[in-house]
Amino acid sequence: MTKFLIIVTGILGLAVVFQILRTFQLAAKLRGKNDWEVTDHENKTQALMMPIFMVFFFGFVIWQIMRWGHLALPEAASVHGEQTDMLLSVTWWIITPVFFITHILLFYFCYKFVYNKDRRADFYPHNNKLEMLWTIVPTIVLTCLIIYGLVTWNKTMTPIAEDTDHVLIELYGKQFDWTARYAGEDMRFGDANIRRIAGANVLGIDSADVNAADDKIVKGEFHLPVDKPVQFVFRSQDVIHSAYMPHFRAQMNCVPGMKTQFNFVPKYTTEEMRQKVGNPEFDYLVLCNKICGAAHYNMQIKIVVESQEDYDKWLAEQATFIASNEEAPVQPEKPEVVEAEAAAPAIENDSTKTE
Amino acid sequence: MSAHAEHHHHEEDFLFKYVFSQDHKMIAKQFLVTGFTMGFIGMLMSTFFRLQLGWPGKSFTVLETFLGDWAPNGVLDPDKYLALVTIHGTIMVFFLLTAGLSGTFSNLLIPLQIGARDMASGFLNMLSYWFFLTSSIIMLYSLGVEGGPASGGWTIYPPLSALPQAIPGSGTGMTLWLVSMSLFIVSSLLGGLNYIVTIINLRTKGMKMTRMPLTIWAFFLTAILGVLSFPVLFSAALLLVFDRSFHTSFYLSDIYIAGEALGYDGGSPILFEHLFWFLGHPEVYIVLLPALGLSSEIISVNARKPIFGYRAMIGSMMAIGFISFIVWGHHMFMSGMNPFLGAVFTFTTLLVAIPSAVKVFNYLTTLFKGNLVFTPQMLFAVGLVSTFISGGLTGIILGDAALDINIHDTYFVVGHFHIVMGLSAIFGMFAGVYHWFPKLFTRMMNNKLGYAHFWITIVCAYGVFLPMHFMGFAGMPRRYYEYSNFPIFDGTLEIGTIISVFAIIAALGQVIFLINFVYSAIWGTKAPKNPWHSNTLEWTTPVEHIHGNWPGEIPEVHRWPYDYSKPGKELDYVPQTVPLEEGELDEGNHH
Ligand code: HEM
Ligand SMILES: [Cu+2]
Ligand SMILES: [Cu+2]
């Protein structure tokens, strides 16, 4: 019944609107005009609306900056992030004036040059000099921006040299959580392949690989020492994820079947950052930033940045792969896996192909 | 009178006039109505998911009424949130702004403005529409299948889109998405080839390339972009079909999902990304160029002034079109591809800003010292210039790989592309409808409703998409169902609510347009032959549609289309059919 009423009301409403339109149309006709012809009055009103809209528009932009500006990410917590932010500021300083000036011209011209039947528009089809001018000026500005951008990009993306003292960590994404693996003393990860995933061996690590023994696997949160370069290696088990660490100005996709990487140097400990943002509950996070399924919106892991001592202490408390593998109740699975490998050398080839 | 005209003058039955029509004007209307219908559905979807984003977790009866078990107890399901976003994006980009925009105006204006009786092949043109309609129906049908429609984002990256275990929409829904898009691509190719051939071959006497209106140039370049890039999407889709159905490993490798290691080996999702964006980026310009063409024409007519820098406008469209083929990697800076490629793509991407800047300055100079008539189409064209500026400028940030690291896939991107591509193209399309309504429906649209429509739309559009930039700078990822799991985003809740309020008003504002459209098409005031005092050829055809467009000979063209307010002329416009006077310069054709 209600549905029926809604439909009837809708139809009646439309009929009323159409009748009103019809009346306008006829009234215009009676006055010897067409309802579609732009009257002088309408033209003036619309022209006046232009600067009014501009004021609203600029006002809205400024209002947002004042109201929501503080929501922007705080100061970069990584060393390269400073440069990223600097590049961003420079870009803003170029863009913002252009935004305002072109808009002012646009709306001012609309207001100023409104139709007047006693006037004729200027017949001004082209001017090669002017056109050269506004091809060359943007070209120069953009060339500078491109060079500046590329320098920053190259610096950011250069992997850490092997001989630099650094932390090596693997971040492993799957629907819908993250696992971190530290390479351990030997600074090498044990081979891993999804075909070996079984029981507690969630990363599919090859327990026969000597490099695997001292690997450390953690969930829920992982720690980083402050001021020391971190080399990340990313893997995914199922679909593409993206490890987004906005406070460090860092992001990289995690792609099944390949390894990707990113590195940065954390600059402030979690504690320092809490003071900076004035929030005692602040935490660094990895968020998933590539659509990966229903719970994509809640795929996160906490990062704790702390002093080298605290970090060493924390890391010492984490079990190595070999230890956790030995005490795991799924122990019997281990030989099985090894057997399977022996029987099918193809899998062995597999695990090395992504190296 | 030729045999041609006679042949067409006898009575056709209804079916062939309205349904299986091969007349470009009817096909244009079919594209328009189908495109707008899809667009309204896409817009409705966005208001539904905006309800969830604006008021996370709140129950809305309207969601339950419209979406049924997608919104149990009136709260949208997270899976179905992604489904809505995906289909919304697909519909808006392809169905509304590719087929709806290009299909309508290329069809309507190419023959009319170059002086041709119809498209080179009316039959292929008809097929193009029917493929499009079938593809639309399949896309809508996919909403109802088991597991829901495709839900992996409009970019359908595998493995998510390849594995039903990863997301339910990657089952039958994804299959239908691929079928639908394949038909869509066929439609687009048939249309595009037809447009190109028609423009090259069927121009009337005197219609040199450099006397073509900028609309035609835009459609021409758009068709070329489409013909060169859509096949690549087709191959990408085909390989995806193989991976999904025949267990090949083009895109898949080393996957363990739902407790099982799958047999895929050696493929790379990055290959898909390359193929997808090789279409995907030109696609942005397939959407945008027609809008730029339409608005160039509209601004010139309504400013009563020649478009400034006609040749530079053509040159910049060519440059944009060309560059758009070598920038696709800017969508993949964070994909894991070699950073050196990232550097190359930064370089090419930022180059696009140069021809874009030229276009903006040329628009501004066209307005300068014009004699501006503010018809609704003029307002929308001015709106387009504004959104093209606003969105283009944020592109300079996103195109810079070093900056993209931190805003890639955040709401900043959503704000950026909606403004530069969504709004610009939509504004261009609206402008086109208001301007060429008389050629489509032989009647005029109502002005006052047009004004209301424009102001509500532009205010709300900026109200929706500007705040998204702030969410992006707060580090908020896109394609998130809600943000309540992240205390760091607590302060941003009100941004979402404000956006949603604007989105709802914007959607309601489109009802004004709908009413105006339907009313005017049926009862609107009869159009005069040349209501806007325009120079181009379409206004020399009779108001009532006839086959072959001109009752007698096709008129000959003697000058470029932008002789507005030319000194020494009595009227402030000189149609292209008026011969040059002794010693008079043809502006587009001398330097
Ligand atoms: C009523 C106006 C519109 C509103 C309120 C709206 C809103 C949104 C929002 C909020 C998203 C992002 C959702 C997310 O990432 O979680 C989105 C996605 C998208 N929208 Fe719109 N939109 C509108 C119109 C348009 C138009 C005109 C276009 C045409 C270009 C468009 C194209 C897209 C695309 C391509 C996506 C991405 C879909 C994806 O992530 O797979 N939208 N829209
Ligand atoms: Cu994820
Ligand atoms: Cu692009």
mmCIF file with all atom_site columns, C-alpha atoms in Angstrom, chain B residues 62-123:
data_model
loop_
_atom_site.group_PDB
_atom_site.id
_atom_site.type_symbol
_atom_site.label_atom_id
_atom_site.label_alt_id
_atom_site.label_comp_id
_atom_site.label_asym_id
_atom_site.label_entity_id
_atom_site.label_seq_id
_atom_site.pdbx_PDB_ins_code
_atom_site.Cartn_x
_atom_site.Cartn_y
_atom_site.Cartn_z
_atom_site.occupancy
_atom_site.B_iso_or_equiv
_atom_site.pdbx_formal_charge
_atom_site.auth_seq_id
_atom_site.auth_comp_id
_atom_site.auth_asym_id
_atom_site.auth_atom_id
_atom_site.pdbx_PDB_model_num
ATOM 1  C CA . VAL B 1 62  ? 16.879 2.738  1.836   1.00 0.00 ? 62  VAL B CA 1
ATOM 2  C CA . LEU B 1 63  ? 19.885 0.457  1.478   1.00 0.00 ? 63  LEU B CA 1
ATOM 3  C CA . GLU B 1 64  ? 17.848 -2.538 2.513   1.00 0.00 ? 64  GLU B CA 1
ATOM 4  C CA . THR B 1 65  ? 15.022 -1.567 0.183   1.00 0.00 ? 65  THR B CA 1
ATOM 5  C CA . PHE B 1 66  ? 17.235 -1.178 -2.842  1.00 0.00 ? 66  PHE B CA 1
ATOM 6  C CA . LEU B 1 67  ? 19.987 -3.653 -2.173  1.00 0.00 ? 67  LEU B CA 1
ATOM 7  C CA . GLY B 1 68  ? 18.163 -6.391 -0.252  1.00 0.00 ? 68  GLY B CA 1
ATOM 8  C CA . ASP B 1 69  ? 20.576 -8.929 1.182   1.00 0.00 ? 69  ASP B CA 1
ATOM 9  C CA . TRP B 1 70  ? 23.578 -6.873 0.107   1.00 0.00 ? 70  TRP B CA 1
ATOM 10 C CA . ALA B 1 71  ? 22.743 -4.687 3.066   1.00 0.00 ? 71  ALA B CA 1
ATOM 11 C CA . PRO B 1 72  ? 21.518 -6.924 5.866   1.00 0.00 ? 72  PRO B CA 1
ATOM 12 C CA . ASN B 1 73  ? 19.697 -4.793 8.446   1.00 0.00 ? 73  ASN B CA 1
ATOM 13 C CA . GLY B 1 74  ? 20.375 -1.762 6.346   1.00 0.00 ? 74  GLY B CA 1
ATOM 14 C CA . VAL B 1 75  ? 24.152 -1.916 6.717   1.00 0.00 ? 75  VAL B CA 1
ATOM 15 C CA . LEU B 1 76  ? 26.130 -2.476 3.531   1.00 0.00 ? 76  LEU B CA 1
ATOM 16 C CA . ASP B 1 77  ? 28.143 -5.691 3.477   1.00 0.00 ? 77  ASP B CA 1
ATOM 17 C CA . PRO B 1 78  ? 31.927 -5.116 3.056   1.00 0.00 ? 78  PRO B CA 1
ATOM 18 C CA . ASP B 1 79  ? 32.108 -7.458 0.069   1.00 0.00 ? 79  ASP B CA 1
ATOM 19 C CA . LYS B 1 80  ? 29.228 -5.704 -1.584  1.00 0.00 ? 80  LYS B CA 1
ATOM 20 C CA . TYR B 1 81  ? 30.769 -2.345 -0.839  1.00 0.00 ? 81  TYR B CA 1
ATOM 21 C CA . LEU B 1 82  ? 33.633 -3.374 -3.083  1.00 0.00 ? 82  LEU B CA 1
ATOM 22 C CA . ALA B 1 83  ? 31.177 -4.705 -5.638  1.00 0.00 ? 83  ALA B CA 1
ATOM 23 C CA . LEU B 1 84  ? 29.377 -1.363 -5.769  1.00 0.00 ? 84  LEU B CA 1
ATOM 24 C CA . VAL B 1 85  ? 32.606 0.615  -6.043  1.00 0.00 ? 85  VAL B CA 1
ATOM 25 C CA . THR B 1 86  ? 33.838 -1.637 -8.829  1.00 0.00 ? 86  THR B CA 1
ATOM 26 C CA . ILE B 1 87  ? 30.693 -1.497 -10.916 1.00 0.00 ? 87  ILE B CA 1
ATOM 27 C CA . HIS B 1 88  ? 30.305 2.218  -10.233 1.00 0.00 ? 88  HIS B CA 1
ATOM 28 C CA . GLY B 1 89  ? 33.805 2.839  -11.610 1.00 0.00 ? 89  GLY B CA 1
ATOM 29 C CA . THR B 1 90  ? 33.306 0.551  -14.583 1.00 0.00 ? 90  THR B CA 1
ATOM 30 C CA . ILE B 1 91  ? 29.988 2.090  -15.515 1.00 0.00 ? 91  ILE B CA 1
ATOM 31 C CA . MET B 1 92  ? 31.145 5.669  -15.142 1.00 0.00 ? 92  MET B CA 1
ATOM 32 C CA . VAL B 1 93  ? 34.376 5.314  -17.084 1.00 0.00 ? 93  VAL B CA 1
ATOM 33 C CA . PHE B 1 94  ? 33.266 3.012  -19.853 1.00 0.00 ? 94  PHE B CA 1
ATOM 34 C CA . PHE B 1 95  ? 29.531 3.082  -20.188 1.00 0.00 ? 95  PHE B CA 1
ATOM 35 C CA . LEU B 1 96  ? 28.750 6.687  -19.412 1.00 0.00 ? 96  LEU B CA 1
ATOM 36 C CA . LEU B 1 97  ? 31.868 8.561  -20.409 1.00 0.00 ? 97  LEU B CA 1
ATOM 37 C CA . THR B 1 98  ? 33.224 6.424  -23.241 1.00 0.00 ? 98  THR B CA 1
ATOM 38 C CA . ALA B 1 99  ? 30.210 4.995  -25.006 1.00 0.00 ? 99  ALA B CA 1
ATOM 39 C CA . GLY B 1 100 ? 27.718 7.550  -23.724 1.00 0.00 ? 100 GLY B CA 1
ATOM 40 C CA . LEU B 1 101 ? 29.886 10.550 -24.513 1.00 0.00 ? 101 LEU B CA 1
ATOM 41 C CA . SER B 1 102 ? 31.808 9.558  -27.640 1.00 0.00 ? 102 SER B CA 1
ATOM 42 C CA . GLY B 1 103 ? 29.014 7.377  -28.929 1.00 0.00 ? 103 GLY B CA 1
ATOM 43 C CA . THR B 1 104 ? 26.507 10.170 -28.738 1.00 0.00 ? 104 THR B CA 1
ATOM 44 C CA . PHE B 1 105 ? 28.438 13.098 -30.005 1.00 0.00 ? 105 PHE B CA 1
ATOM 45 C CA . SER B 1 106 ? 30.721 11.418 -32.493 1.00 0.00 ? 106 SER B CA 1
ATOM 46 C CA . ASN B 1 107 ? 27.674 9.874  -34.067 1.00 0.00 ? 107 ASN B CA 1
ATOM 47 C CA . LEU B 1 108 ? 25.615 12.988 -34.038 1.00 0.00 ? 108 LEU B CA 1
ATOM 48 C CA . LEU B 1 109 ? 28.210 15.516 -35.021 1.00 0.00 ? 109 LEU B CA 1
ATOM 49 C CA . ILE B 1 110 ? 30.679 13.825 -37.335 1.00 0.00 ? 110 ILE B CA 1
ATOM 50 C CA . PRO B 1 111 ? 28.347 13.554 -40.336 1.00 0.00 ? 111 PRO B CA 1
ATOM 51 C CA . LEU B 1 112 ? 26.559 16.800 -39.526 1.00 0.00 ? 112 LEU B CA 1
ATOM 52 C CA . GLN B 1 113 ? 29.643 18.915 -39.028 1.00 0.00 ? 113 GLN B CA 1
ATOM 53 C CA . ILE B 1 114 ? 31.766 17.574 -41.863 1.00 0.00 ? 114 ILE B CA 1
ATOM 54 C CA . GLY B 1 115 ? 28.880 17.550 -44.289 1.00 0.00 ? 115 GLY B CA 1
ATOM 55 C CA . ALA B 1 116 ? 28.204 13.868 -44.841 1.00 0.00 ? 116 ALA B CA 1
ATOM 56 C CA . ARG B 1 117 ? 24.917 12.100 -45.396 1.00 0.00 ? 117 ARG B CA 1
ATOM 57 C CA . ASP B 1 118 ? 25.706 9.520  -42.742 1.00 0.00 ? 118 ASP B CA 1
ATOM 58 C CA . MET B 1 119 ? 28.530 7.450  -41.316 1.00 0.00 ? 119 MET B CA 1
ATOM 59 C CA . ALA B 1 120 ? 30.709 5.531  -43.734 1.00 0.00 ? 120 ALA B CA 1
ATOM 60 C CA . SER B 1 121 ? 28.986 2.339  -42.676 1.00 0.00 ? 121 SER B CA 1
ATOM 61 C CA . GLY B 1 122 ? 25.546 2.694  -41.180 1.00 0.00 ? 122 GLY B CA 1
ATOM 62 C CA . PHE B 1 123 ? 25.411 -1.009 -40.594 1.00 0.00 ? 123 PHE B CA 1
#
